[in-house]
Coordinates of C-alpha atoms in Angstrom, one line a residue:
M54 CA 0.0 0.0 0.0
S55 CA 1.4 3.4 -0.8
S56 CA -1.1 6.0 0.4
I57 CA 0.0 7.7 3.5
P58 CA 0.6 11.4 3.0
T59 CA 4.2 11.7 4.3
T60 CA 7.3 12.8 2.6
T61 CA 10.1 12.1 5.0
Y62 CA 10.8 9.8 7.9
E63 CA 14.0 10.2 10.0
D64 CA 14.8 6.6 10.7
S65 CA 17.6 5.0 8.8
S66 CA 17.7 1.8 10.8
A67 CA 15.9 -0.2 8.2
V68 CA 15.7 -0.2 4.4
N69 CA 12.3 1.2 3.4
I70 CA 10.9 0.1 0.1
S71 CA 9.1 3.5 -0.2
E72 CA 12.5 5.2 -0.6
F73 CA 12.9 3.5 -4.0
Q74 CA 9.7 5.0 -5.4
P75 CA 9.8 6.7 -8.8
Q76 CA 8.8 10.2 -9.5
S77 CA 5.1 9.3 -9.4
H78 CA 4.1 11.8 -6.6
A79 CA 2.8 8.8 -4.7
P80 CA 2.8 9.4 -0.9
K81 CA 5.3 7.3 1.0
E82 CA 4.3 4.3 3.2
I83 CA 4.3 3.9 6.9
E84 CA 5.9 0.5 7.6
W85 CA 5.7 -2.1 10.3
H86 CA 8.6 -0.8 12.5
M87 CA 7.1 2.7 12.5
L88 CA 3.9 1.6 14.2
D89 CA 2.7 1.7 17.8
K90 CA 1.6 -1.9 17.9
S91 CA -0.8 -1.6 20.9
K92 CA -2.6 1.3 19.4
F93 CA -2.6 -0.4 16.0
F94 CA -4.3 -3.5 17.2
F95 CA -6.8 -1.8 19.6
L96 CA -8.0 0.7 17.1
G97 CA -7.9 -1.9 14.4
A98 CA -10.3 -4.2 16.3
A99 CA -12.8 -1.4 16.8
L100 CA -12.6 0.0 13.2
F101 CA -12.8 -3.4 11.5
S102 CA -15.6 -4.7 13.8
S103 CA -17.7 -1.7 12.7
L104 CA -16.8 -2.4 9.1
S105 CA -17.8 -6.1 9.4
A106 CA -21.2 -5.1 10.8
A107 CA -21.9 -2.8 7.9
L108 CA -21.0 -5.4 5.2
Y109 CA -22.5 -8.5 6.9
P110 CA -25.9 -8.5 5.1
A111 CA -24.2 -8.8 1.7
V112 CA -22.3 -11.8 3.1
V113 CA -25.5 -13.5 4.2
L114 CA -27.1 -12.9 0.8
K115 CA -24.0 -14.3 -1.0
T116 CA -23.9 -17.4 1.2
R117 CA -27.6 -18.2 0.8
Q118 CA -27.4 -17.9 -2.9
Q119 CA -24.4 -20.2 -3.0
V120 CA -26.1 -23.0 -1.2
S121 CA -29.4 -22.7 -3.0
S122 CA -30.4 -25.4 -5.5
A123 CA -32.1 -22.8 -7.7
K124 CA -31.1 -19.4 -9.0
I125 CA -32.7 -16.7 -6.8
S126 CA -32.2 -13.0 -7.3
C127 CA -30.8 -10.8 -4.6
R128 CA -34.1 -8.8 -4.6
N129 CA -36.3 -11.9 -4.0
M130 CA -33.8 -13.3 -1.5
S131 CA -33.9 -10.0 0.4
R132 CA -37.7 -9.7 0.3
A133 CA -38.1 -13.3 1.7
I134 CA -35.7 -12.6 4.5
I135 CA -37.5 -9.4 5.5
R136 CA -40.9 -11.1 5.3
Y137 CA -40.2 -14.3 7.1
E138 CA -37.2 -13.4 9.4
G139 CA -37.2 -9.7 9.7
F140 CA -34.1 -7.5 9.6
R141 CA -32.4 -9.8 12.1
G142 CA -32.2 -12.4 9.3
F143 CA -29.5 -10.4 7.7
Y144 CA -27.3 -10.7 10.8
R145 CA -27.7 -14.4 11.6
G146 CA -24.3 -15.7 12.9
F147 CA -22.9 -12.2 13.2
G148 CA -21.9 -12.6 16.9
T149 CA -19.9 -15.7 16.1
S150 CA -18.4 -14.1 13.1
L151 CA -17.4 -11.0 15.1
M152 CA -15.7 -13.1 17.8
G153 CA -13.5 -14.7 15.1
T154 CA -12.9 -11.5 13.1
I155 CA -10.9 -9.8 15.8
P156 CA -8.1 -12.5 16.3
A157 CA -8.2 -13.4 12.6
R158 CA -7.8 -9.7 11.6
A159 CA -4.9 -9.3 14.1
L160 CA -3.1 -12.3 12.5
Y161 CA -3.9 -11.0 9.0
M162 CA -2.5 -7.5 9.6
S163 CA 0.6 -8.8 11.4
A164 CA 1.5 -11.3 8.7
L165 CA 0.7 -8.8 6.0
E166 CA 2.9 -6.0 7.3
V167 CA 5.8 -8.2 8.5
T168 CA 6.0 -10.0 5.2
K169 CA 5.7 -6.9 3.1
S170 CA 8.4 -5.2 5.1
N171 CA 10.8 -8.1 4.9
V172 CA 10.2 -9.1 1.3
G173 CA 10.2 -5.4 0.2
T174 CA 13.6 -4.9 1.8
A175 CA 15.0 -8.1 0.2
T176 CA 13.7 -7.4 -3.3
A177 CA 15.0 -3.8 -3.1
H178 CA 18.5 -5.1 -2.2
L179 CA 18.3 -7.6 -5.0
G180 CA 18.0 -4.8 -7.5
F181 CA 14.4 -5.1 -8.5
S182 CA 12.7 -1.9 -9.8
D183 CA 10.6 0.0 -7.2
A184 CA 7.4 -1.0 -8.9
S185 CA 8.4 -4.7 -9.1
A186 CA 9.6 -4.7 -5.5
A187 CA 6.3 -3.2 -4.3
A188 CA 4.2 -5.7 -6.3
I189 CA 6.2 -8.7 -5.1
A190 CA 6.1 -7.5 -1.5
N191 CA 2.4 -7.0 -1.7
A192 CA 1.7 -10.3 -3.3
A193 CA 3.8 -12.2 -0.7
G194 CA 2.1 -10.3 2.1
G195 CA -1.3 -11.3 0.6
V196 CA -0.4 -15.0 0.6
A197 CA 1.1 -15.0 4.1
S198 CA -1.8 -13.0 5.6
A199 CA -4.5 -15.2 4.0
M200 CA -2.8 -18.4 5.3
A201 CA -2.4 -17.1 8.8
A202 CA -5.9 -15.7 9.1
Q203 CA -7.6 -18.9 7.8
L204 CA -6.2 -20.9 10.8
V205 CA -8.7 -18.9 12.9
W206 CA -11.3 -17.9 10.3
T207 CA -12.2 -21.3 8.8
P208 CA -13.8 -22.7 12.0
V209 CA -15.6 -19.4 12.6
D210 CA -16.7 -19.4 8.9
V211 CA -18.1 -22.9 9.3
V212 CA -20.2 -22.0 12.3
S213 CA -21.4 -18.6 11.2
Q214 CA -22.3 -19.8 7.7
R215 CA -24.5 -22.6 9.1
L216 CA -26.2 -20.0 11.3
M217 CA -26.7 -17.8 8.2
V218 CA -28.6 -20.4 6.2
Q219 CA -30.5 -22.5 8.8
E220 CA -33.7 -20.4 8.7
S221 CA -33.7 -20.2 4.9
N222 CA -36.1 -23.1 4.6
K223 CA -38.8 -21.1 6.4
S224 CA -38.3 -18.3 3.8
N225 CA -39.5 -20.6 1.0
L226 CA -36.2 -20.1 -0.8
N227 CA -35.9 -23.6 -2.2
L228 CA -32.6 -24.4 -0.6
I229 CA -31.0 -27.8 -0.8
H230 CA -32.9 -30.3 1.4
D231 CA -29.9 -31.0 3.6
L232 CA -30.6 -27.7 5.4
N233 CA -33.9 -29.0 6.7
N234 CA -32.3 -31.8 8.7
S235 CA -33.0 -31.4 12.5
E236 CA -29.3 -31.8 13.3
L237 CA -28.7 -28.4 11.5
C238 CA -30.9 -26.5 13.9
Y239 CA -28.7 -24.4 16.1
R240 CA -29.9 -22.0 18.9
N241 CA -26.7 -19.9 18.8
G242 CA -23.0 -20.0 18.0
F243 CA -22.1 -22.0 21.1
D244 CA -24.8 -24.6 20.4
A245 CA -23.6 -24.9 16.8
F246 CA -20.0 -25.4 18.0
R247 CA -21.1 -28.1 20.5
K248 CA -23.2 -30.0 17.9
I249 CA -20.6 -29.8 15.1
L250 CA -17.9 -31.1 17.6
G251 CA -20.2 -33.9 18.7
V252 CA -21.2 -35.1 15.3
E253 CA -18.1 -34.4 13.2
G254 CA -15.3 -33.9 15.7
P255 CA -12.6 -31.3 15.4
R256 CA -12.2 -31.9 11.7
G257 CA -15.7 -30.6 11.2
F258 CA -14.5 -27.1 11.9
Y259 CA -12.0 -27.3 9.1
R260 CA -14.3 -28.3 6.3
G261 CA -13.1 -26.6 3.1
F262 CA -9.8 -25.5 4.7
G263 CA -7.8 -26.6 1.8
V264 CA -10.1 -24.9 -0.7
S265 CA -10.1 -21.8 1.5
I266 CA -6.3 -21.6 1.3
V267 CA -6.5 -22.3 -2.5
T268 CA -9.1 -19.6 -2.8
Y269 CA -7.9 -16.8 -0.5
A270 CA -4.1 -17.1 -0.8
P271 CA -3.9 -16.4 -4.6
S272 CA -6.9 -14.1 -4.3
N273 CA -5.0 -12.0 -1.7
A274 CA -1.8 -12.2 -3.7
V275 CA -3.7 -10.9 -6.9
W276 CA -5.6 -8.3 -4.9
W277 CA -2.6 -6.8 -3.1
A278 CA -0.3 -6.9 -6.2
S279 CA -3.1 -5.4 -8.4
Y280 CA -3.8 -2.7 -5.8
S281 CA -0.2 -1.8 -5.6
M282 CA 0.2 -1.5 -9.3
V283 CA -3.1 0.4 -9.9
N284 CA -2.4 2.7 -7.0
R285 CA 1.1 3.6 -8.4
L286 CA -0.3 4.0 -11.9
I287 CA -3.0 6.5 -10.8
W288 CA -0.6 8.5 -8.7
G289 CA 1.8 8.5 -11.7
V290 CA -0.8 9.7 -14.2
F291 CA -2.4 12.4 -12.1
G292 CA 0.7 13.4 -10.2
G293 CA 2.5 13.9 -13.5
C294 CA 0.0 16.6 -14.5
G295 CA 2.0 19.3 -12.8
N296 CA 0.0 19.5 -9.6
S297 CA 2.6 19.3 -6.8
N298 CA -0.1 19.3 -4.1
F299 CA -1.9 16.3 -5.5
G300 CA -0.4 13.8 -3.0
R301 CA -1.2 16.1 -0.1
D302 CA -5.0 16.3 -0.6
S303 CA -6.6 13.9 1.8
K304 CA -9.8 13.7 -0.3
V305 CA -7.8 12.8 -3.3
M306 CA -5.9 10.1 -1.4
V307 CA -9.1 8.5 -0.3
G308 CA -10.4 8.6 -3.8
V309 CA -7.3 7.0 -5.3
Q310 CA -7.3 4.3 -2.6
G311 CA -11.0 3.5 -3.1
L312 CA -10.7 3.3 -6.9
S313 CA -7.6 1.1 -6.7
A314 CA -9.3 -1.2 -4.3
V315 CA -12.5 -1.6 -6.5
M316 CA -10.4 -2.3 -9.6
A317 CA -8.3 -4.9 -7.8
S318 CA -11.5 -6.5 -6.3
G319 CA -13.1 -7.0 -9.7
V320 CA -10.3 -9.2 -11.1
S321 CA -10.0 -11.1 -7.8
T322 CA -13.7 -11.8 -7.5
I323 CA -14.2 -13.2 -11.0
V324 CA -11.1 -15.4 -10.8
T325 CA -11.9 -17.0 -7.4
M326 CA -15.8 -17.1 -7.4
P327 CA -16.1 -20.8 -8.4
L328 CA -13.7 -21.8 -5.6
D329 CA -15.6 -19.7 -3.1
T330 CA -18.9 -21.3 -4.0
I331 CA -17.4 -24.8 -3.6
K332 CA -15.8 -23.8 -0.3
T333 CA -19.1 -22.5 1.0
R334 CA -21.0 -25.7 0.1
L335 CA -18.3 -27.9 1.6
Q336 CA -18.6 -26.0 4.9
V337 CA -22.4 -25.9 5.1
L338 CA -23.9 -28.9 3.4
D339 CA -23.8 -32.7 4.0
A340 CA -23.9 -35.6 1.6
E341 CA -26.4 -38.4 1.7
E342 CA -27.0 -40.4 4.8
I343 CA -25.0 -43.6 5.0
N344 CA -25.6 -46.2 7.7
G345 CA -27.6 -43.8 9.8
R346 CA -25.0 -41.1 9.7
R347 CA -24.8 -38.0 7.5
R348 CA -21.4 -37.7 5.8
P349 CA -19.6 -34.5 4.9
L350 CA -19.9 -33.5 1.3
T351 CA -16.7 -34.2 -0.7
L352 CA -15.1 -31.9 -3.2
V353 CA -16.0 -34.1 -6.2
Q354 CA -19.7 -34.3 -5.0
A355 CA -19.8 -30.5 -4.5
V356 CA -18.6 -29.8 -8.0
H357 CA -20.9 -32.5 -9.5
N358 CA -23.9 -31.1 -7.7
L359 CA -23.2 -27.6 -8.9
V360 CA -22.7 -28.6 -12.5
K361 CA -25.8 -30.7 -12.4
E362 CA -28.0 -27.9 -11.0
G363 CA -27.0 -25.2 -13.4
G364 CA -23.8 -25.9 -15.3
I365 CA -20.7 -23.8 -14.9
L366 CA -22.9 -20.7 -14.2
A367 CA -24.0 -22.2 -11.0
C368 CA -20.5 -21.7 -9.7
Y369 CA -21.2 -17.9 -10.0
R370 CA -24.3 -17.8 -7.9
G371 CA -23.9 -14.9 -5.5
L372 CA -21.5 -13.2 -7.8
G373 CA -23.3 -9.8 -7.5
P374 CA -23.4 -9.7 -3.7
R375 CA -19.8 -11.0 -3.5
W376 CA -18.5 -8.5 -5.9
A377 CA -20.4 -5.7 -4.2
S378 CA -19.3 -6.9 -0.8
M379 CA -15.7 -7.3 -1.9
S380 CA -15.6 -3.9 -3.6
M381 CA -17.2 -2.1 -0.7
S382 CA -15.1 -4.0 1.8
A383 CA -11.9 -3.5 -0.1
A384 CA -12.5 0.3 -0.6
T385 CA -13.5 0.9 3.0
M386 CA -10.9 -1.6 4.3
I387 CA -8.0 0.0 2.6
T388 CA -8.9 3.6 3.5
T389 CA -9.6 2.5 7.1
Y390 CA -6.4 0.5 7.1
E391 CA -4.3 3.4 5.9
F392 CA -6.0 5.8 8.4
L393 CA -5.3 3.2 11.1
K394 CA -1.6 3.1 10.2
R395 CA -1.3 6.8 10.2
V396 CA -2.9 7.4 13.6
S397 CA -0.8 4.5 15.0
A398 CA 2.5 5.8 13.7
K399 CA 5.1 6.4 16.4
N400 CA 6.4 10.0 16.7
L401 CA 3.9 11.3 14.2
D402 CA 5.2 14.8 14.6
R403 CA 8.4 13.7 12.8
F404 CA 6.4 13.3 9.6
I405 CA 6.4 16.2 7.3
V406 CA 3.0 16.5 5.6

């Protein structure tokens, strides 16, 4: 990320990748060693919890569309939820999701910043161009952060997604019949945790873990690398128009960050959508009952069922909500994240704005 409005930093103890930036008028970056970690994590927990609450309804819509055996529009899905479940239907499983978001986000941010800083320093020393060094560092940070966060987030995802969809059968949404099984009725997150543990054991919390890694690791790599390149490109184009104050305007900074995030999200969403749909089904649905016991859905069965229900396009159910969710999330996340880094910087008075 290269969007903090600073021009100098009086610390020569570490090589800073931002020192190798071209004449693109892009603001320099506040790096990991420059942050007050306690403030960074405390404020980050508050800011990203609020962000998760704002975007959660889109996640619910996306998840319900992915497990549905028929194509249902966002409008009809939303109307059914409002009619049969009320506004609370858009926040099923949110408490559980929030409990997991805080530690998962802390792991994500730590792995992202540490990896970016180390890889950025190494690539700069190896003679890579500034743009290449930034893209490589961001891609590596994206992979590391996704893998670290999924260790916590996959179990939380399994529980929260089952809570999201369990009332759907009451909404006449034609979801797959597995959701009507009495074993899938959970009172709350703790009850879901207890029942999943009792029926499936600890492995039940890591359903779709492999697919999650395959989905989110490259997705994060593509997103962060794309964001870095688009961000630098925009600063280069507009900063080269002769406006020396371009990089100092806070409104312009937010606009550049948001636009870069949306563009990066579009590519990432289209590429990874089929894997995300398969992952969701693996985490939520069961296969047929064998010897009195319901078995977890396998990867092959999940793909076969999807293709049987609607061909390859079935893999893209929920694309609209996911794209909207990712774009809004990415735009607000990156601007929030850059703001968080700025207010968490140590000795902020040493920055010349």
